[in-house]
XYZ file of N, CA and C in Angstrom:
687
model
N 23.733 18.963 -18.749
C 24.687 19.970 -19.204
C 25.754 20.236 -18.135
N 26.213 19.165 -17.482
C 27.267 19.303 -16.490
C 26.812 19.809 -15.142
N 25.494 19.928 -14.914
C 24.975 20.386 -13.623
C 24.352 19.204 -12.896
N 24.567 19.142 -11.592
C 24.022 18.044 -10.781
C 22.627 18.414 -10.296
N 21.654 17.580 -10.671
C 20.257 17.811 -10.290
C 19.815 16.698 -9.348
N 19.091 17.053 -8.300
C 18.613 16.052 -7.331
C 17.135 16.271 -7.059
N 16.409 15.163 -6.953
C 14.985 15.203 -6.635
C 14.718 14.134 -5.583
N 14.064 14.494 -4.503
C 13.795 13.492 -3.466
C 12.848 14.014 -2.405
N 12.387 13.085 -1.570
C 11.466 13.481 -0.504
C 12.195 14.059 0.709
N 13.474 13.721 0.879
C 14.187 14.108 2.083
C 14.952 15.409 1.867
N 14.657 16.394 2.698
C 15.338 17.682 2.562
C 16.803 17.583 2.958
N 17.166 16.482 3.674
C 18.560 16.312 4.073
C 19.484 16.245 2.857
N 18.925 15.886 1.718
C 19.740 15.821 0.500
C 20.291 17.198 0.167
N 19.522 18.234 0.501
C 19.892 19.591 0.129
C 20.318 20.433 1.334
N 20.296 19.844 2.525
C 20.559 20.638 3.718
C 19.298 21.375 4.147
N 19.457 22.425 4.881
C 18.306 23.177 5.385
C 17.623 23.912 4.239
N 16.298 23.775 4.191
C 15.545 24.420 3.113
C 15.374 25.903 3.380
N 15.325 26.724 2.336
C 14.989 28.137 2.514
C 13.602 28.255 3.156
N 13.353 29.324 3.903
C 12.075 29.458 4.627
C 10.843 29.259 3.750
N 10.827 29.852 2.549
C 9.636 29.738 1.703
C 9.411 28.310 1.228
N 10.505 27.573 0.966
C 10.356 26.176 0.557
C 9.977 25.293 1.738
N 10.514 25.607 2.907
C 10.152 24.848 4.109
C 8.659 24.996 4.391
N 8.138 26.219 4.237
C 6.698 26.443 4.442
C 5.880 25.691 3.396
N 6.345 25.722 2.153
C 5.623 25.024 1.077
C 5.585 23.524 1.345
N 6.694 23.001 1.849
C 6.760 21.571 2.159
C 5.795 21.223 3.287
N 5.778 22.041 4.335
C 4.879 21.805 5.466
C 3.419 21.911 5.035
N 3.109 22.913 4.214
C 1.732 23.101 3.737
C 1.276 21.898 2.909
N 2.172 21.406 2.054
C 1.819 20.256 1.212
C 1.540 19.024 2.062
N 2.399 18.780 3.045
C 2.224 17.599 3.885
C 0.990 17.738 4.769
N 0.715 18.961 5.230
C -0.472 19.182 6.052
C -1.742 18.929 5.250
N -1.668 19.178 3.952
C -2.823 18.947 3.075
C -2.937 17.497 2.635
N -2.028 16.645 3.131
C -2.088 15.225 2.784
C -1.390 14.879 1.489
N -0.483 15.752 1.043
C 0.277 15.496 -0.178
C 1.698 15.061 0.162
N 2.331 14.386 -0.772
C 3.738 14.043 -0.623
C 4.569 15.178 -1.205
N 5.461 15.733 -0.371
C 6.292 16.856 -0.806
C 7.609 16.335 -1.373
N 7.887 16.666 -2.612
C 9.119 16.256 -3.283
C 9.959 17.500 -3.536
N 11.165 17.502 -3.004
C 12.055 18.661 -3.139
C 12.940 18.463 -4.372
N 13.067 19.501 -5.156
C 13.913 19.450 -6.350
C 14.930 20.586 -6.297
N 16.154 20.290 -6.753
C 17.161 21.337 -6.734
C 18.354 20.975 -7.591
N 19.271 21.914 -7.735
C 20.477 21.661 -8.518
C 21.629 22.489 -7.943
N 22.802 22.049 -8.286
C 24.020 22.691 -7.783
C 24.043 22.737 -6.259
N 23.490 21.681 -5.621
C 23.561 21.573 -4.170
C 22.551 22.393 -3.411
N 21.631 23.079 -4.088
C 20.638 23.922 -3.405
C 19.232 23.546 -3.850
N 18.283 23.557 -2.895
C 16.879 23.278 -3.216
C 16.289 24.469 -3.943
N 15.522 24.184 -4.992
C 14.956 25.268 -5.809
C 13.425 25.263 -5.826
N 12.835 24.148 -5.466
C 11.374 24.095 -5.520
C 10.825 22.885 -4.793
N 9.526 22.901 -4.515
C 8.818 21.794 -3.864
C 7.646 21.377 -4.747
N 7.603 20.112 -5.063
C 6.497 19.570 -5.857
C 5.546 18.831 -4.915
N 4.263 19.148 -4.977
C 3.250 18.475 -4.151
C 2.582 17.398 -4.991
N 2.731 16.154 -4.567
C 2.209 15.013 -5.318
C 1.159 14.296 -4.467
N 0.052 13.933 -5.078
C -0.999 13.235 -4.331
C -1.682 12.214 -5.214
N -1.903 11.029 -4.656
C -2.704 10.020 -5.335
C -4.181 10.317 -5.097
N -4.983 10.083 -6.087
C -6.428 10.241 -5.927
C -7.005 8.960 -5.354
N -7.666 9.073 -4.216
C -8.276 7.895 -3.598
C -9.485 7.482 -4.426
N -9.522 6.224 -4.808
C -10.637 5.744 -5.625
C -11.942 5.800 -4.839
N -13.021 6.086 -5.547
C -14.326 6.224 -4.894
C -14.760 4.933 -4.216
N -14.264 3.798 -4.703
C -14.704 2.508 -4.167
C -13.858 2.028 -2.986
N -12.788 2.740 -2.654
C -11.867 2.249 -1.630
C -12.503 2.207 -0.245
N -13.263 3.238 0.108
C -13.916 3.250 1.422
C -14.897 2.085 1.539
N -15.629 1.821 0.471
C -16.568 0.688 0.471
C -15.806 -0.624 0.613
N -14.656 -0.726 -0.051
C -13.846 -1.940 0.036
C -13.378 -2.184 1.467
N -12.959 -1.125 2.155
C -12.517 -1.255 3.547
C -13.673 -1.731 4.425
N -14.869 -1.191 4.192
C -16.042 -1.629 4.966
C -16.328 -3.113 4.730
N -16.185 -3.551 3.476
C -16.430 -4.958 3.164
C -15.394 -5.866 3.830
N -14.148 -5.422 3.865
C -13.101 -6.217 4.511
C -13.369 -6.312 6.015
N -13.813 -5.222 6.620
C -14.156 -5.252 8.046
C -15.321 -6.212 8.300
N -16.291 -6.210 7.389
C -17.451 -7.092 7.540
C -17.041 -8.560 7.484
N -15.919 -8.844 6.850
C -15.414 -10.220 6.782
C -14.594 -10.596 8.019
N -14.520 -9.669 8.986
C -13.768 -9.940 10.204
C -12.294 -9.637 10.095
N -11.900 -8.889 9.057
C -10.488 -8.568 8.845
C -10.166 -7.186 9.409
N -8.900 -6.964 9.702
C -8.436 -5.674 10.216
C -7.574 -4.999 9.153
N -8.091 -3.990 8.468
C -7.312 -3.324 7.426
C -6.144 -2.535 8.011
N -4.996 -2.621 7.365
C -3.800 -1.879 7.752
C -3.292 -1.143 6.509
N -2.957 0.128 6.670
C -2.387 0.899 5.564
C -0.879 0.905 5.715
N -0.183 0.289 4.762
C 1.273 0.173 4.781
C 1.810 0.916 3.567
N 2.561 1.994 3.799
C 2.949 2.852 2.684
C 4.303 3.505 2.914
N 4.935 3.881 1.829
C 6.186 4.614 1.900
C 5.978 6.114 1.983
N 4.746 6.570 1.837
C 4.472 8.008 1.929
C 4.653 8.498 3.363
N 4.752 9.816 3.513
C 4.930 10.359 4.861
C 3.648 10.180 5.675
N 3.798 10.293 6.996
C 2.684 9.974 7.893
C 1.480 10.871 7.680
N 1.707 12.146 7.409
C 0.582 13.057 7.210
C -0.270 12.617 6.031
N 0.382 12.235 4.945
C -0.336 11.762 3.765
C -1.090 10.481 4.085
N -0.395 9.549 4.739
C -0.999 8.253 5.047
C -2.216 8.417 5.952
N -2.106 9.271 6.955
C -3.228 9.465 7.879
C -4.407 10.134 7.181
N -4.118 11.036 6.244
C -5.197 11.680 5.485
C -5.947 10.647 4.645
N -5.204 9.761 3.995
C -5.837 8.708 3.199
C -6.621 7.763 4.105
N -6.038 7.414 5.260
C -6.705 6.500 6.191
C -8.043 7.077 6.640
N -8.065 8.361 6.941
C -9.330 8.984 7.357
C -10.354 8.933 6.233
N -9.896 9.102 5.013
C -10.807 9.110 3.869
C -11.465 7.749 3.652
N -10.703 6.679 3.830
C -11.223 5.339 3.518
C -11.720 4.590 4.748
N -11.496 5.153 5.950
C -12.034 4.516 7.147
C -11.111 3.529 7.835
N -9.791 3.731 7.708
C -8.828 2.891 8.413
C -8.385 3.623 9.678
N -8.337 2.909 10.800
C -7.935 3.513 12.067
C -6.508 4.044 11.973
N -6.272 5.206 12.599
C -4.948 5.815 12.527
C -3.876 4.959 13.196
N -4.286 4.163 14.208
C -3.285 3.297 14.845
C -2.961 2.083 13.986
N -3.628 1.961 12.835
C -3.330 0.899 11.878
C -2.628 1.449 10.647
N -2.029 2.615 10.768
C -1.290 3.233 9.666
C 0.197 3.058 9.931
N 0.895 2.455 8.982
C 2.345 2.286 9.066
C 2.930 3.010 7.856
N 3.545 4.159 8.112
C 3.978 5.033 7.019
C 5.500 5.161 6.967
N 5.959 5.800 5.887
C 7.381 6.077 5.672
C 8.216 4.797 5.737
N 7.691 3.750 5.117
C 8.349 2.442 5.135
C 9.047 2.223 3.793
N 10.312 1.835 3.838
C 11.043 1.517 2.622
C 10.552 0.189 2.058
N 10.721 -0.042 0.752
C 10.210 -1.279 0.129
C 10.655 -2.549 0.856
N 11.948 -2.624 1.219
C 12.425 -3.844 1.875
C 11.860 -3.988 3.285
N 11.453 -2.858 3.891
C 10.910 -2.914 5.242
C 9.451 -3.370 5.259
N 8.764 -3.266 4.132
C 7.376 -3.721 4.086
C 7.287 -5.216 4.398
N 8.226 -5.988 3.858
C 8.241 -7.419 4.135
C 8.489 -7.677 5.616
N 9.325 -6.846 6.256
C 9.588 -7.001 7.694
C 8.335 -6.732 8.511
N 7.537 -5.753 8.080
C 6.276 -5.463 8.781
C 5.340 -6.660 8.690
N 5.273 -7.269 7.508
C 4.426 -8.452 7.331
C 4.905 -9.586 8.246
N 6.211 -9.787 8.298
C 6.755 -10.843 9.165
C 6.429 -10.569 10.631
N 6.532 -9.307 11.035
C 6.237 -8.961 12.431
C 4.780 -9.277 12.780
N 3.877 -8.968 11.867
C 2.463 -9.289 12.102
C 2.256 -10.803 12.189
N 2.970 -11.541 11.352
C 2.872 -13.000 11.390
C 3.409 -13.557 12.705
N 4.493 -12.959 13.206
C 5.056 -13.404 14.485
C 4.107 -13.143 15.646
N 3.188 -12.193 15.463
C 2.173 -11.912 16.472
C 1.014 -12.900 16.397
N 1.132 -13.869 15.485
C 0.104 -14.886 15.345
C -0.999 -14.540 14.371
N -0.780 -13.541 13.548
C -1.803 -13.116 12.590
C -1.562 -13.753 11.224
N -2.649 -14.023 10.535
C -2.567 -14.413 9.124
C -2.684 -13.134 8.308
N -1.725 -12.912 7.418
C -1.633 -11.624 6.722
C -1.924 -11.790 5.239
N -2.883 -10.998 4.758
C -3.132 -10.881 3.324
C -2.622 -9.510 2.895
N -1.800 -9.470 1.877
C -1.201 -8.222 1.390
C -1.749 -7.917 0.000
N -2.238 -6.707 -0.181
C -2.694 -6.267 -1.499
C -1.732 -5.194 -1.995
N -1.186 -5.372 -3.184
C -0.246 -4.392 -3.707
C -0.200 -4.415 -5.222
N 0.386 -3.360 -5.784
C 0.453 -3.279 -7.247
C 1.777 -2.746 -7.766
N 2.712 -2.424 -6.864
C 3.961 -1.805 -7.312
C 5.173 -2.686 -7.106
N 6.278 -2.284 -7.714
C 7.534 -3.008 -7.536
C 7.924 -3.035 -6.059
N 7.651 -1.938 -5.351
C 8.024 -1.859 -3.943
C 7.141 -2.725 -3.048
N 6.095 -3.337 -3.614
C 5.230 -4.237 -2.840
C 5.608 -5.701 -3.035
N 6.482 -5.982 -3.989
C 6.736 -7.363 -4.398
C 7.230 -8.242 -3.242
N 8.202 -7.752 -2.469
C 8.750 -8.556 -1.381
C 7.684 -8.879 -0.340
N 6.869 -7.893 0.013
C 5.817 -8.107 1.005
C 4.751 -9.059 0.473
N 4.431 -8.958 -0.812
C 3.459 -9.875 -1.416
C 3.949 -11.315 -1.342
N 5.249 -11.510 -1.544
C 5.818 -12.859 -1.520
C 5.843 -13.437 -0.117
N 6.037 -12.587 0.891
C 6.148 -13.050 2.282
C 4.789 -13.308 2.908
N 3.770 -12.557 2.505
C 2.443 -12.649 3.126
C 1.850 -14.043 2.966
N 0.946 -14.385 3.896
C 0.243 -15.667 3.797
C -0.591 -15.722 2.520
N -1.133 -14.582 2.145
C -1.884 -14.469 0.894
C -1.482 -13.177 0.212
N -0.864 -13.285 -0.952
C -0.468 -12.106 -1.711
C -1.459 -11.852 -2.832
N -2.136 -10.706 -2.775
C -3.121 -10.341 -3.786
C -2.559 -9.183 -4.607
N -2.202 -9.448 -5.835
C -1.662 -8.389 -6.699
C -2.746 -7.910 -7.654
N -2.765 -6.610 -7.885
C -3.744 -6.029 -8.796
C -3.249 -6.178 -10.229
N -4.135 -6.624 -11.096
C -3.758 -6.857 -12.480
C -3.358 -5.599 -13.218
N -3.722 -4.432 -12.668
C -3.345 -3.161 -13.289
C -1.970 -2.698 -12.829
N -1.318 -3.498 -11.985
C -0.034 -3.108 -11.430
C 1.150 -3.577 -12.259
N 2.315 -3.602 -11.626
C 3.549 -3.950 -12.323
C 3.711 -5.462 -12.450
N 4.538 -5.861 -13.404
C 4.795 -7.292 -13.606
C 5.432 -7.917 -12.373
N 6.288 -7.165 -11.680
C 6.966 -7.697 -10.497
C 5.958 -8.043 -9.408
N 4.971 -7.181 -9.207
C 3.950 -7.436 -8.190
C 3.085 -8.631 -8.585
N 2.715 -8.704 -9.863
C 1.877 -9.811 -10.339
C 2.608 -11.134 -10.169
N 3.913 -11.135 -10.453
C 4.701 -12.360 -10.327
C 4.837 -12.787 -8.874
N 4.922 -11.829 -7.949
C 5.141 -12.141 -6.536
C 3.867 -12.581 -5.825
N 2.704 -12.169 -6.319
C 1.456 -12.478 -5.641
C 1.004 -13.915 -5.857
N 0.174 -14.389 -4.923
C -0.416 -15.724 -5.060
C -1.632 -15.692 -5.979
N -2.300 -14.559 -5.985
C -3.539 -14.420 -6.747
C -3.546 -13.045 -7.400
N -3.910 -12.994 -8.669
C -3.965 -11.724 -9.389
C -5.418 -11.297 -9.561
N -5.736 -10.101 -9.102
C -7.077 -9.542 -9.246
C -7.106 -8.751 -10.550
N -7.934 -9.174 -11.477
C -7.903 -8.603 -12.823
C -8.230 -7.120 -12.802
N -9.216 -6.726 -12.010
C -9.603 -5.317 -11.969
C -8.793 -4.579 -10.904
N -8.520 -3.318 -11.139
C -7.796 -2.509 -10.170
C -8.730 -1.896 -9.146
N -9.615 -2.681 -8.613
C -10.629 -2.232 -7.662
C -10.452 -3.042 -6.389
N -10.204 -2.371 -5.273
C -9.931 -3.067 -4.022
C -11.112 -3.922 -3.560
N -12.313 -3.611 -4.007
C -13.468 -4.429 -3.617
C -13.333 -5.864 -4.112
N -12.568 -6.056 -5.182
C -12.370 -7.394 -5.719
C -11.611 -8.264 -4.714
N -10.778 -7.643 -3.868
C -10.065 -8.406 -2.836
C -11.056 -9.035 -1.869
N -12.064 -8.264 -1.465
C -13.096 -8.810 -0.575
C -13.874 -9.918 -1.283
N -14.172 -9.726 -2.581
C -14.868 -10.769 -3.344
C -14.035 -12.046 -3.400
N -12.729 -11.898 -3.607
C -11.846 -13.062 -3.697
C -11.822 -13.838 -2.388
N -11.803 -13.122 -1.281
C -11.787 -13.789 0.026
C -13.116 -14.484 0.287
N -14.223 -13.834 -0.064
C -15.532 -14.471 0.110
C -15.645 -15.734 -0.740
N -15.177 -15.640 -2.001
C -15.234 -16.799 -2.888
C -14.352 -17.924 -2.355
N -13.181 -17.576 -1.841
C -12.278 -18.590 -1.287
C -12.921 -19.300 -0.097
N -13.567 -18.526 0.768
C -14.231 -19.122 1.933
C -15.376 -20.016 1.503
N -16.145 -19.559 0.511
C -17.265 -20.375 0.009
C -16.738 -21.673 -0.606
N -15.631 -21.572 -1.344
C -15.048 -22.754 -1.976
C -14.564 -23.750 -0.927
N -13.886 -23.256 0.093
C -13.392 -24.141 1.152
C -14.544 -24.809 1.882
N -15.609 -24.054 2.130
C -16.782 -24.622 2.790
C -17.410 -25.721 1.935
N -17.447 -25.504 0.628
C -17.997 -26.510 -0.282
C -17.145 -27.770 -0.286
N -15.831 -27.599 -0.310
C -14.928 -28.753 -0.287
C -15.138 -29.563 0.987
N -15.246 -28.890 2.112
C -15.452 -29.586 3.386
C -16.780 -30.346 3.375
N -17.823 -29.686 2.839
C -19.125 -30.351 2.768
C -19.073 -31.599 1.904
N -18.393 -31.511 0.761
C -18.267 -32.671 -0.118
C -17.500 -33.802 0.555
N -16.435 -33.468 1.273
C -15.640 -34.494 1.949
C -16.439 -35.164 3.063
N -17.183 -34.356 3.810
C -18.004 -34.923 4.891
C -19.018 -35.905 4.322
N -19.675 -35.541 3.234
C -20.656 -36.441 2.632
C -19.990 -37.710 2.103
N -18.902 -37.546 1.354
C -18.240 -38.695 0.734
C -17.709 -39.665 1.790
N -17.005 -39.136 2.775
C -16.461 -40.012 3.814
C -17.564 -40.570 4.700
N -18.560 -39.737 4.997
C -19.668 -40.205 5.830
C -20.405 -41.353 5.175
N -20.634 -41.238 3.880
C -21.315 -42.304 3.145
C -20.532 -43.614 3.225
N -19.229 -43.505 2.973
C -18.408 -44.720 2.969
C -18.269 -45.323 4.363
N -18.098 -44.485 5.368
C -17.964 -44.988 6.735
C -19.224 -45.735 7.165
N -20.381 -45.205 6.757
C -21.638 -45.841 7.136
C -21.943 -47.076 6.287
N -21.616 -47.014 4.996
C -22.024 -48.082 4.085
C -21.083 -49.281 4.069
N -19.790 -49.051 4.203
C -18.837 -50.160 4.097
C -19.063 -51.252 5.141
N -19.251 -50.938 6.429
C -19.519 -52.010 7.399
C -20.794 -52.790 7.087
N -21.825 -52.063 6.619
C -23.079 -52.740 6.279
C -22.880 -53.678 5.093
N -22.113 -53.191 4.091
C -21.851 -54.033 2.920
C -21.012 -55.252 3.308
N -20.017 -55.065 4.175
C -19.164 -56.181 4.596
C -19.946 -57.222 5.375
N -20.954 -56.754 6.089
C -21.777 -57.681 6.877
C -22.902 -58.280 6.048
N -22.984 -57.912 4.774
C -24.027 -58.446 3.902
C -25.393 -57.859 4.169
N -25.432 -56.699 4.821
C -26.719 -56.102 5.188
C -27.151 -54.985 4.229
N -26.356 -54.769 3.181
C -26.672 -53.688 2.256
C -26.924 -54.268 0.869
N -28.117 -54.037 0.377
C -28.485 -54.518 -0.950
C -27.610 -53.836 -2.000
N -26.996 -54.595 -2.914
C -26.129 -53.994 -3.945
C -26.834 -52.933 -4.769
N -28.118 -53.118 -5.027
C -28.863 -52.115 -5.792
C -28.938 -50.800 -5.029
N -29.187 -50.900 -3.715
C -29.257 -49.694 -2.884
C -27.878 -49.043 -2.796
N -26.841 -49.890 -2.677
C -25.482 -49.361 -2.606
C -25.122 -48.618 -3.891
N -25.469 -49.187 -5.038
C -25.192 -48.538 -6.314
C -25.931 -47.222 -6.445
N -27.196 -47.205 -6.026
C -27.982 -45.973 -6.091
C -27.403 -44.903 -5.166
N -26.974 -45.343 -3.988
C -26.385 -44.390 -3.039
C -25.088 -43.821 -3.582
N -24.296 -44.667 -4.229
C -23.043 -44.191 -4.812
C -23.308 -43.150 -5.902
N -24.298 -43.423 -6.732
C -24.654 -42.475 -7.786
C -25.162 -41.167 -7.190
N -25.981 -41.285 -6.134
C -26.503 -40.068 -5.481
C -25.360 -39.259 -4.866
N -24.372 -39.979 -4.300
C -23.229 -39.300 -3.701
C -22.496 -38.463 -4.749
N -22.278 -39.022 -5.923
C -21.580 -38.293 -6.984
C -22.392 -37.096 -7.456
N -23.707 -37.302 -7.617
C -24.581 -36.211 -8.050
C -24.585 -35.092 -7.010
N -24.616 -35.476 -5.725
C -24.624 -34.474 -4.655
C -23.351 -33.627 -4.689
N -22.199 -34.287 -4.823
C -20.923 -33.577 -4.817
C -20.844 -32.611 -6.001
N -21.233 -33.078 -7.185
C -21.181 -32.227 -8.373
C -22.148 -31.059 -8.241
N -23.374 -31.349 -7.800
C -24.387 -30.297 -7.662
C -23.975 -29.275 -6.614
N -23.440 -29.762 -5.511
C -22.996 -28.863 -4.453
C -21.871 -27.955 -4.947
N -20.984 -28.497 -5.762
C -19.877 -27.696 -6.302
C -20.371 -26.677 -7.318
N -21.366 -27.063 -8.105
C -21.872 -26.158 -9.130
C -22.558 -24.926 -8.535
N -22.923 -24.989 -7.254
C -23.543 -23.820 -6.609
C -22.587 -22.632 -6.585
N -21.295 -22.906 -6.708
C -20.311 -21.818 -6.708
C -20.477 -20.918 -7.934
N -21.106 -21.463 -9.000
C -21.286 -20.657 -10.210
C -22.236 -19.482 -9.963
N -23.047 -19.585 -8.921
C -24.006 -18.518 -8.632
C -23.397 -17.426 -7.777
N -22.106 -17.562 -7.418
C -21.471 -16.555 -6.565
C -21.349 -15.240 -7.318
N -21.669 -14.163 -6.629
C -21.481 -12.829 -7.211
C -21.341 -11.803 -6.088
């Protein structure tokens, strides 16, 4: 109706806040909430306290990631007070909290970690995570998230449960170990058998049986992955 309305996290949009709104903003942030200032006609009129509910499984997921030898980092656009409150709840060290980061800066944080020689796995579900998911060595997007995040990730986790990220990493490691085992057997068999066959010291019947056993071993070893849970 011809009036200019503004909503944002930064009080600079409205100038200095009235004392009661400034206190409300401080109280909200101290409680671990994101304070959103709303106003019109160039003046702040109210403070909205917004908070995400931490999932009950998130702390367990962080413990599982630590057990895999990984270092969890909380990367968020929320203010530091909110981020630190969430970090304490789920068990992430406060020195591993990177807060108040703009969407385009998340990718820069990932690059900086990579320049330090780290392999970075990024888990995200929002549009503002897409760039970081694309840059990370492993981008894990939650299937409950936005299409942009799903498109940018390397792997989509169907459930919106962070514990699935730990499961995916365990399964990936098990799969890689199985592939290596199969290659060692296949190449080892050929390296040992070919010289014997060339020298006429290997009975064709034994060679055929060994070849069949090699194939059965590789298939059976791979099928063990079906028991993963």
